Amino acid sequence: MVLRVFWNVGAGLVHRALNKSAIKPGMAVRYPAVWKARPGFMDCDINLHLNNASYLFNMELARWHFSASTGILYHALKNRRTFLAGSQVIRYRHAIPPFRPYEIRSQIVFADDTWIYFLQQFQCPTTGKLYAEGLCRVTVREGKKVIPASVMLEEVESERIELPTEMPDVVKEFLDWDTASKVSMETIDQRAKRELAAPSKNPSTLFKAAGVGEKTQETTTTSSGKQPAPRGFFANLTRSMNLPF
């Protein structure tokens, strides 16, 4: 994954060096930033189409390419800034078979003093067919200081670029989901900390703190009340078949 990030950063730098005079001001604001690709076998699953997780990774690669081709990455490295993704959602519409060309069109649909909202669409480059659509919320930090999108654009653009000031409905609905998800995660975390802070002789407390019910605990114990022992070397070996790369 790291190698692919470096590859796309390099491609963005080369694209900027060869087309700097032809790149119009306002990329990803006035018009979408386009990233082109084809799914390889490493990107596909057993159904022979682009894996669901690959969509999110390719969205990130498209943002890296955009930051390199516009010069934003240069200023980020110069000032020791970091790009942080807060949350993202995606909606799948049509599958993308292996080696079929597609492109990701990334555009900033809204930005405030803290967050930048990228709407990223997977499209067919010839027909315009929409394969999927994702929304990602990112922030840029210089130490503990937040760098707004307007500041970054002023550093790389030859003219003033006006960012969208009206929040679109897709961002409003996204924030509603994000808020509900945050509350749910904090509630679970607080419940687990509370259970662990009050230890009990009953081992079921540990299961409750981890979010596992008592019924699940009962199914993993023997009639004598003891946990079943592992069934040999291969039982432990096959707990995970993930490769170390």
GROMACS .gro file of C-alpha atoms in nm:
model
  245
    1MET     CA    1   0.000   0.000   0.000
    2VAL     CA    2   0.282   0.238   0.086
    3LEU     CA    3   0.449   0.174  -0.249
    4ARG     CA    4   0.129   0.262  -0.433
    5VAL     CA    5   0.103   0.586  -0.237
    6PHE     CA    6   0.458   0.680  -0.337
    7TRP     CA    7   0.385   0.580  -0.698
    8ASN     CA    8   0.082   0.809  -0.719
    9VAL     CA    9   0.262   1.093  -0.545
   10GLY     CA   10   0.540   1.059  -0.804
   11ALA     CA   11   0.286   1.048  -1.087
   12GLY     CA   12   0.126   1.365  -0.953
   13LEU     CA   13   0.461   1.544  -0.934
   14VAL     CA   14   0.548   1.442  -1.291
   15HIS     CA   15   0.203   1.551  -1.410
   16ARG     CA   16   0.255   1.891  -1.247
   17ALA     CA   17   0.604   1.930  -1.396
   18LEU     CA   18   0.489   1.847  -1.749
   19ASN     CA   19   0.154   2.030  -1.743
   20LYS     CA   20   0.202   2.315  -1.497
   21SER     CA   21   0.118   2.583  -1.752
   22ALA     CA   22  -0.185   2.388  -1.878
   23ILE     CA   23  -0.339   2.317  -1.536
   24LYS     CA   24  -0.623   2.561  -1.487
   25PRO     CA   25  -0.666   2.736  -1.149
   26GLY     CA   26  -0.918   2.585  -0.909
   27MET     CA   27  -0.858   2.213  -0.955
   28ALA     CA   28  -1.097   2.013  -0.732
   29VAL     CA   29  -1.295   2.332  -0.661
   30ARG     CA   30  -1.404   2.480  -0.992
   31TYR     CA   31  -1.370   2.148  -1.171
   32PRO     CA   32  -1.300   1.789  -1.056
   33ALA     CA   33  -0.951   1.646  -1.018
   34VAL     CA   34  -0.939   1.327  -1.228
   35TRP     CA   35  -0.747   1.013  -1.131
   36LYS     CA   36  -0.748   0.721  -1.376
   37ALA     CA   37  -0.696   0.351  -1.307
   38ARG     CA   38  -0.787  -0.008  -1.392
   39PRO     CA   39  -0.859  -0.281  -1.133
   40GLY     CA   40  -0.580  -0.540  -1.118
   41PHE     CA   41  -0.612  -0.888  -0.970
   42MET     CA   42  -0.478  -0.759  -0.636
   43ASP     CA   43  -0.769  -0.510  -0.626
   44CYS     CA   44  -1.043  -0.767  -0.693
   45ASP     CA   45  -1.218  -1.023  -0.475
   46ILE     CA   46  -1.351  -1.373  -0.545
   47ASN     CA   47  -1.646  -1.222  -0.734
   48LEU     CA   48  -1.400  -1.083  -0.992
   49HIS     CA   49  -1.477  -0.717  -0.944
   50LEU     CA   50  -1.318  -0.428  -0.755
   51ASN     CA   51  -1.315  -0.517  -0.387
   52ASN     CA   52  -1.526  -0.300  -0.157
   53ALA     CA   53  -1.224  -0.200   0.053
   54SER     CA   54  -1.026  -0.109  -0.260
   55TYR     CA   55  -1.270   0.173  -0.332
   56LEU     CA   56  -1.169   0.353  -0.011
   57PHE     CA   57  -0.800   0.296  -0.072
   58ASN     CA   58  -0.826   0.424  -0.429
   59MET     CA   59  -1.009   0.732  -0.302
   60GLU     CA   60  -0.706   0.799  -0.084
   61LEU     CA   61  -0.468   0.746  -0.377
   62ALA     CA   62  -0.670   0.996  -0.581
   63ARG     CA   63  -0.636   1.254  -0.304
   64TRP     CA   64  -0.258   1.195  -0.285
   65HIS     CA   65  -0.231   1.243  -0.661
   66PHE     CA   66  -0.436   1.563  -0.637
   67SER     CA   67  -0.222   1.706  -0.355
   68ALA     CA   68   0.099   1.634  -0.548
   69SER     CA   69  -0.019   1.765  -0.885
   70THR     CA   70  -0.144   2.095  -0.737
   71GLY     CA   71   0.160   2.168  -0.519
   72ILE     CA   72  -0.031   2.130  -0.192
   73LEU     CA   73   0.188   1.836  -0.094
   74TYR     CA   74   0.505   2.042  -0.145
   75HIS     CA   75   0.388   2.307   0.102
   76ALA     CA   76   0.269   2.036   0.340
   77LEU     CA   77   0.616   1.880   0.349
   78LYS     CA   78   0.782   2.220   0.372
   79ASN     CA   79   0.574   2.316   0.677
   80ARG     CA   80   0.559   1.964   0.826
   81ARG     CA   81   0.185   1.930   0.789
   82THR     CA   82  -0.016   1.611   0.812
   83PHE     CA   83  -0.334   1.504   0.634
   84LEU     CA   84  -0.588   1.330   0.859
   85ALA     CA   85  -0.909   1.159   0.748
   86GLY     CA   86  -1.184   1.197   1.008
   87SER     CA   87  -1.456   0.980   0.856
   88GLN     CA   88  -1.586   0.867   0.518
   89VAL     CA   89  -1.882   0.691   0.362
   90ILE     CA   90  -1.935   0.526   0.024
   91ARG     CA   91  -2.232   0.404  -0.178
   92TYR     CA   92  -2.181   0.127  -0.435
   93ARG     CA   93  -2.391   0.129  -0.749
   94HIS     CA   94  -2.230  -0.091  -1.014
   95ALA     CA   95  -1.940  -0.337  -1.004
   96ILE     CA   96  -1.613  -0.264  -1.183
   97PRO     CA   97  -1.470  -0.579  -1.351
   98PRO     CA   98  -1.094  -0.647  -1.372
   99PHE     CA   99  -0.894  -0.426  -1.609
  100ARG     CA  100  -1.193  -0.207  -1.698
  101PRO     CA  101  -1.085   0.160  -1.708
  102TYR     CA  102  -1.245   0.395  -1.461
  103GLU     CA  103  -1.168   0.733  -1.314
  104ILE     CA  104  -1.223   0.902  -0.979
  105ARG     CA  105  -1.346   1.259  -0.998
  106SER     CA  106  -1.265   1.438  -0.673
  107GLN     CA  107  -1.413   1.775  -0.583
  108ILE     CA  108  -1.430   1.986  -0.268
  109VAL     CA  109  -1.803   2.040  -0.213
  110PHE     CA  110  -1.770   2.220   0.121
  111ALA     CA  111  -1.504   2.343   0.363
  112ASP     CA  112  -1.499   2.523   0.696
  113ASP     CA  113  -1.219   2.634   0.928
  114THR     CA  114  -1.145   2.274   1.032
  115TRP     CA  115  -1.269   2.023   0.776
  116ILE     CA  116  -1.253   1.971   0.401
  117TYR     CA  117  -1.524   1.759   0.238
  118PHE     CA  118  -1.427   1.566  -0.076
  119LEU     CA  119  -1.699   1.419  -0.295
  120GLN     CA  120  -1.536   1.143  -0.502
  121GLN     CA  121  -1.718   0.970  -0.787
  122PHE     CA  122  -1.611   0.650  -0.966
  123GLN     CA  123  -1.708   0.691  -1.331
  124CYS     CA  124  -1.660   0.525  -1.666
  125PRO     CA  125  -1.434   0.758  -1.871
  126THR     CA  126  -1.625   0.694  -2.197
  127THR     CA  127  -1.992   0.670  -2.097
  128GLY     CA  128  -1.990   0.861  -1.768
  129LYS     CA  129  -2.162   0.569  -1.593
  130LEU     CA  130  -2.145   0.615  -1.216
  131TYR     CA  131  -2.000   0.309  -1.042
  132ALA     CA  132  -1.981   0.444  -0.686
  133GLU     CA  133  -1.977   0.766  -0.489
  134GLY     CA  134  -1.788   0.844  -0.169
  135LEU     CA  135  -1.761   1.138   0.069
  136CYS     CA  136  -1.452   1.192   0.281
  137ARG     CA  137  -1.391   1.445   0.557
  138VAL     CA  138  -1.025   1.543   0.605
  139THR     CA  139  -0.831   1.800   0.803
  140VAL     CA  140  -0.478   1.937   0.772
  141ARG     CA  141  -0.266   1.996   1.082
  142GLU     CA  142   0.059   2.181   1.135
  143GLY     CA  143   0.147   2.058   1.481
  144LYS     CA  144  -0.168   2.131   1.680
  145LYS     CA  145  -0.270   2.413   1.447
  146VAL     CA  146  -0.546   2.350   1.192
  147ILE     CA  147  -0.475   2.473   0.839
  148PRO     CA  148  -0.796   2.575   0.654
  149ALA     CA  149  -0.846   2.486   0.290
  150SER     CA  150  -0.848   2.855   0.195
  151VAL     CA  151  -0.491   2.895   0.324
  152MET     CA  152  -0.365   2.596   0.126
  153LEU     CA  153  -0.526   2.720  -0.195
  154GLU     CA  154  -0.376   3.068  -0.152
  155GLU     CA  155  -0.030   2.908  -0.135
  156VAL     CA  156  -0.059   2.726  -0.467
  157GLU     CA  157  -0.307   2.923  -0.679
  158SER     CA  158  -0.220   3.228  -0.887
  159GLU     CA  159  -0.564   3.380  -0.821
  160ARG     CA  160  -0.821   3.376  -0.542
  161ILE     CA  161  -1.033   3.061  -0.543
  162GLU     CA  162  -1.371   3.086  -0.374
  163LEU     CA  163  -1.464   2.773  -0.181
  164PRO     CA  164  -1.828   2.657  -0.158
  165THR     CA  165  -1.997   2.839   0.131
  166GLU     CA  166  -2.335   2.662   0.129
  167MET     CA  167  -2.338   2.317   0.285
  168PRO     CA  168  -2.496   2.066   0.041
  169ASP     CA  169  -2.752   1.811   0.156
  170VAL     CA  170  -2.510   1.522   0.115
  171VAL     CA  171  -2.276   1.682   0.370
  172LYS     CA  172  -2.562   1.757   0.612
  173GLU     CA  173  -2.679   1.394   0.604
  174PHE     CA  174  -2.321   1.276   0.638
  175LEU     CA  175  -2.271   1.489   0.951
  176ASP     CA  176  -2.595   1.355   1.101
  177TRP     CA  177  -2.465   1.001   1.059
  178ASP     CA  178  -2.121   1.099   1.187
  179THR     CA  179  -2.267   1.255   1.502
  180ALA     CA  180  -2.484   0.951   1.574
  181SER     CA  181  -2.188   0.720   1.519
  182LYS     CA  182  -1.968   0.926   1.752
  183VAL     CA  183  -2.228   0.915   2.031
  184SER     CA  184  -2.268   0.539   1.989
  185MET     CA  185  -1.892   0.478   2.000
  186GLU     CA  186  -1.848   0.694   2.309
  187THR     CA  187  -2.136   0.516   2.485
  188ILE     CA  188  -1.982   0.173   2.423
  189ASP     CA  189  -1.638   0.295   2.531
  190GLN     CA  190  -1.771   0.449   2.852
  191ARG     CA  191  -1.964   0.132   2.937
  192ALA     CA  192  -1.655  -0.083   2.889
  193LYS     CA  193  -1.442   0.147   3.106
  194ARG     CA  194  -1.707   0.145   3.378
  195GLU     CA  195  -1.723  -0.234   3.382
  196LEU     CA  196  -1.344  -0.268   3.394
  197ALA     CA  197  -1.316  -0.009   3.672
  198ALA     CA  198  -1.536  -0.225   3.899
  199PRO     CA  199  -1.380  -0.576   3.888
  200SER     CA  200  -1.595  -0.865   3.996
  201LYS     CA  201  -1.529  -1.226   4.087
  202ASN     CA  202  -1.782  -1.322   3.823
  203PRO     CA  203  -1.595  -1.363   3.491
  204SER     CA  204  -1.909  -1.258   3.301
  205THR     CA  205  -1.809  -0.897   3.375
  206LEU     CA  206  -1.523  -0.924   3.132
  207PHE     CA  207  -1.754  -1.047   2.861
  208LYS     CA  208  -1.998  -0.763   2.922
  209ALA     CA  209  -1.715  -0.506   2.908
  210ALA     CA  210  -1.606  -0.645   2.575
  211GLY     CA  211  -1.962  -0.629   2.441
  212VAL     CA  212  -2.016  -1.007   2.451
  213GLY     CA  213  -2.334  -1.142   2.609
  214GLU     CA  214  -2.361  -1.408   2.878
  215LYS     CA  215  -2.513  -1.646   2.629
  216THR     CA  216  -2.199  -1.632   2.421
  217GLN     CA  217  -1.992  -1.708   2.730
  218GLU     CA  218  -2.197  -2.016   2.812
  219THR     CA  219  -2.140  -2.164   2.471
  220THR     CA  220  -1.763  -2.143   2.517
  221THR     CA  221  -1.752  -2.332   2.849
  222THR     CA  222  -1.772  -2.701   2.925
  223SER     CA  223  -2.018  -2.869   3.161
  224SER     CA  224  -1.761  -2.842   3.441
  225GLY     CA  225  -1.747  -2.463   3.399
  226LYS     CA  226  -1.391  -2.455   3.257
  227GLN     CA  227  -1.282  -2.313   2.925
  228PRO     CA  228  -1.213  -2.586   2.666
  229ALA     CA  229  -0.846  -2.643   2.592
  230PRO     CA  230  -0.708  -2.583   2.240
  231ARG     CA  231  -0.721  -2.889   2.018
  232GLY     CA  232  -0.357  -2.912   1.926
  233PHE     CA  233  -0.108  -2.732   1.705
  234PHE     CA  234  -0.322  -2.705   1.390
  235ALA     CA  235  -0.613  -2.564   1.588
  236ASN     CA  236  -0.396  -2.270   1.693
  237LEU     CA  237  -0.230  -2.240   1.353
  238THR     CA  238  -0.559  -2.204   1.165
  239ARG     CA  239  -0.703  -1.936   1.391
  240SER     CA  240  -0.567  -1.686   1.138
  241MET     CA  241  -0.449  -1.759   0.786
  242ASN     CA  242  -0.342  -1.400   0.711
  243LEU     CA  243  -0.012  -1.374   0.530
  244PRO     CA  244   0.260  -1.151   0.683
  245PHE     CA  245   0.257  -0.916   0.383
   0.00000   0.00000   0.00000
